[in-house]
Amino acid sequence: MRPVGGREMLGKVGHAALTLLSLLLLWQEAAAIEVPLDPKIQQDLKQPPTIIKQSVKDYIVDPRDNTIIIECEAKGNPVPTFSWRRNGRLFNIGKDPRVTMRKRSGTLEVGFRSGGRPEDYEGEYQCFATNELGVALSNKILLRVSKAPLWPKEVLAPVPVTEGSPLVLPCNPPPGLPPPLIFWMDSNMTPIHQDRRVSMGLNGDLYFSNVLVQDGQNDYSCNARFNFTYTIQQKNPFNLKVQTREPYNDTSYNASDPFGGRKVAETPPSFLSPEGSGSSKMVLRDERLLLECIAAGLPTPSIKWFKRGGDLPALKVKFENFNKTLKILSVSEEDAGEYVCMADNRLGSIRHSIDVQVKAAPYWLDKPTNLVLAPEENGRLVCRANGNPKPNIQWLMNGEPINKITETPTSANREVLGDTILFRGVQIGSSAVYQCNASNQHGYLLANAFVSVLDMAPRMLGPKNQLIKVVMNNRTFLNCPFFGSPLPELRWFKNGQGSGLDGGQYRAYINGTLEIKRARKEDEGIYTCVANNMLGNAENQVQLEVKEPTRIIQAPTHQSVLRGSKASFHCKVVSDPSLPTKVTWTKDGERLDLGWRLKKNEESLTIPSVSENDEGIYTCTVKSEIDQDSASARLTVLEDAFLNPSIFSALPPDHPDPPIDLDLSDPSARSVRLTWIPGNDRRSPVTDFLVQFEENRWEPGRWQNLSSFPGDLNSVILQLAPNVNYQFRVIAINSVGRSQPSQPSPRYKTTAAPPDSIPRDLRGWGSNKDNMEITWEPLRDLEKNGPNLQYNVWWRRKDSGDDWTNVTTSETKYVVRNTETYVPYEIKIQARNELGSGPESNIVIGYSGEDKPTDSPTELRVSKVGSTRANIHWKPVDLSSVQGEFKEYRLYYWRESSLVPGLVVSKEKKTTGFYTTVPEPSGILKDLVPYSKYKMFMVVANSRFESLPSNNVEFTTAEGVPDAPRFFRINRRSLDTLYLEWGKPLEPNGILIGYQLVCQRVNGSRLDQQEIKTFRPNVTDFILRLPDRSARYKFNLSALTQVGTGEVYAEESPHFTNEGNKTVTVEEGKQPPVNLKALIAGEKYHLKVYSQELNSISSKSVTFKTKAAHIDQVDIATQGWFIGLMCAIALIILILLIVCFIKRSRGGKYPSPGFLTGFTKYLVRDKKDLPLDPVDQKDQDGSFDYQNGSSVRDRNENENSSDEDNKPLQGSQTSLDGNVKESDDSLVDYGEGGDGQFNEDGSFIGQYTVKKDKDETEGNESSEATSPVNAIYSLA
């Protein structure tokens, strides 16, 4: 076949295979990007065309069809357009009215309803699918029209043949497309009977090994059936004229003597097909091999087949046509060789050799696949094919031979090395479709593989804001599928705070999955995954809820009950309150139909009046939406005690009894027979016996498992190790569990023998530059097989042709000294003891020691320095100068200073490694701190040493966005204000220009409109007045540089108090109680004590509430209840005054002053605990007595008053000298002198009260408040 898809074959590859291999070994590439099948990604992703459907290479069509369809389907974005070539030239479809192309497809339809011949469209077709990113090619499709030619007319004379002679009737069918199927029939359309004597060959001829007279009774017609046209053509029949030496009698014929007793000359075997003693046959790999040997002779020869130099592959070879045909369906290279067929009868035998050669059309070893790369990445396309002869490899790009394409700027990034194309630092615009054509004289292969250079900002592929419920203490995975090019870096955060989650309890996988090794309640929250690359970032959230496990705390138990009685199984369940559960019951693994008889409630299953059908294993299963638990119990139904006295022996199964009477017999060097008597199985058959052993040399007293045997055996042969003093014991196992071990057997010691095992983990390595340490793992005690174990060790330099050097040692290490630096050695080892040597190990390769590299990297420089990354370039060293195993180019770098004035930084050195062996190496230094000055140097490293450093390089990173503020605290100073305080970022990553505070009111599950406030860089606190004291607010605080907004520090304000967690650390050794300070009055708190080292150890949560306190100063005089009370009191006093005046006018007595005074005292004392108005708390001179509430001045004036002034007046008064006077109507008497006169307001009672109840009034505010009314109002 010709090469496909280009105008000419690529010339011989100009690089030697060794050069290609070395270049590939030096090549370092990024892993190709795997584009997900997400429809949104596929819709937006530009992609070169890909052929997805095409017609077969050899396409035969039926001439009677009205339409010929040549398929070609392709996908790509943009949608590809299609064109065709016919016989190597452009096929203009528009000029042929019979040819149309399907919409959005390249499939051709050729119609003949209006005329035309299919033969006119025979030829070689090839489809081209094109879009702006490249061109994909189909195979070359050879279109041919099926043909069924007629047999030439001929008149066949009767064929004379002598009885017993061989005969060949030729068929010679007309050549058809595809070839016809041949069969023989007579004129009555009856198939010709075939057997060992008469059969049809592979070429369609009919062979007679010897002719019988009966053969002349039929005629013989060759028939050809053409499958495409469904027609059968028949050749004119042959008639046989069989000549005999003696008369033939039909009645004398029988199968055992076909010649009827007549004498017919016998002949030795001879070959009718193939002729001669030898022939050859060529077959292609994976095709069908048919070898044929047809022999003549009388008696009819038998055929046998052989293969020289080996046996026939029994699983692949089939014999057909009465052993005359050997068939192998799918031939491979190992089927090549010389096949011999032998024909023999009683007169002799002959042989024919057939030399079978297996050739191969090209077949894939490594088919090129599509390659998606990000800008500046490396990659390669590999096209490896094999065949016989070896196929030629030709590369094409967009359908044109790659060596004929005009050089472009992107060509410099591409290098063709035989069957491999290397791509270095690809750029946007380098996308193309590459074709690999592998061809030899037997066929060709064509494969399309596109290289797509893709840049795409990160995208999240999973569902948004998933809610995941997991069981506590279970291993949990949170998935966050993402995509982007370059491949984004993904980090996880919890509740929008903290650094990335990775390490400890968490493990982040490269595919975006976060593993929580053991989910706990404190792991609940909202997890955010953020994917970031140079083109942007994307994020998604997963809400995790950790639930209590669903458990059965009271499981059903085994029961044995009498037939007709009731059985109950209990199944008590606990689960997370938020998860609904469902309990189901099964019997013997099948769902239990409760029906009318069985009763089930939440915690039990009841079976009334049990019968034999109820016997079995009952399982209770409880399921929630995320987990389940189950427990089982057996129900045994017992017969009535009156019917079966042995009822009480029907107990549940139990552990079996141990075996007894262990005995050893049939001793040999490495085995012994162990016999025992099984114990009682306790109503459960024994399924296994476990044999254990103990030896008294290396680990005396330790029993180890030796072998397990089926439960129906009690005598077994034990395979043992040499030179061990054994004793054995046996354990029986049934469905309930294990028995106790049996008593040990007598001891049995095996004889010593040479070792059977090879020491493991053989390796050679250098501890110094001029030695090699050979180490291995010693044989185990039971592998020594005898005393005085030693090791034979051999070594020699690899590929040197030197003789082996060896040593014998009992150690587990040997040091070879005076070696050259880092050269390979071949090593092998063998164990031996006093009785001989064991097997040798395989050869392993070790290396002598390493030395310091002699060369250092040079011309270290940086390019494309960003805020957090920089490209590194250097000139590599000669690998021979590494003087050891090349590990990496190791870059040391440190942050010399920050460009932010006054910011002190750590100058700790960091390292990163680059493993590359390309001529112009480069790498990317990541995770740099923005706005900083860095220094770096590079060394080359082997396994032990580093070279001298390269030149020092100094560079500065660009300004970036700042870190989050160091802290962000929210304190509530009153119901209406919040005090916000924050700290400057630890890493400003540039010159701070201010802070941005975003405030949002939380309204249920929604957030109200944002309110944004900005502050100068020197402002670190702010007092915020709340428009709604009862609402919750969310705050996002971030620092600003010229580049943009930095990382956000998020907090929420509480409803009335800070609801966040507060921690008080108690010093070790300090005993409770512990005082908790800075609590808020009137609020509820949850308290838990936990271990600072082990967070999983904690106390139960305790809830308490602090006492209430007055937050605002309230004026009692403005309170409605107090105003009402004062009005009532004033009304009562007014009524009393009116009564007094009425009595006075009638000559009656005034009400007792003691009555008024006592009433006033009651009012005053009832309210004395109320806070005083500031106006009344002190006198004009500023003095106030806090002991009794009177002013200093009043107290001085009255300090000499008699104590008897405090006595109440009851109808008569006590005078100053202590005498009781009769009461009269004089107000002067009541006033004790001339002071008893009316005031302008008529408040004489007040004047009276000052004199008679001084002590009572001393508890009030001042001397001016002596009137009951004034005293009362003074309280306000």
Short mmCIF file of C-alpha atoms in Angstrom, two decimals, residues 11 70 83 106 117 146 216 231 241 518 526 548 774 803 845 849 1000 1106 1142 1209:
data_model
loop_
_atom_site.label_atom_id
_atom_site.label_comp_id
_atom_site.label_asym_id
_atom_site.label_seq_id
_atom_site.Cartn_x
_atom_site.Cartn_y
_atom_site.Cartn_z
CA GLY A 11 12.97 10.63 3.89
CA ILE A 70 -18.86 7.31 1.68
CA SER A 83 -13.35 18.61 1.37
CA GLY A 106 -18.41 15.27 5.25
CA ARG A 117 -22.85 3.88 -13.54
CA SER A 146 -18.72 -5.70 -6.67
CA GLY A 216 -19.41 -42.59 -12.37
CA THR A 231 -26.35 -14.90 -7.24
CA LYS A 241 -16.32 -42.63 -17.38
CA ARG A 518 -12.05 11.60 60.78
CA ILE A 526 -18.75 25.85 55.01
CA GLU A 548 -24.31 11.08 64.93
CA ILE A 774 26.83 -4.34 49.72
CA ASP A 803 35.95 -12.15 36.55
CA ILE A 845 23.21 -3.31 39.84
CA GLY A 849 30.22 6.18 46.26
CA GLN A 1000 -23.97 44.04 55.02
CA THR A 1106 -25.28 36.18 84.02
CA ILE A 1142 -64.33 70.89 108.53
CA LEU A 1209 -49.31 61.74 119.46
#
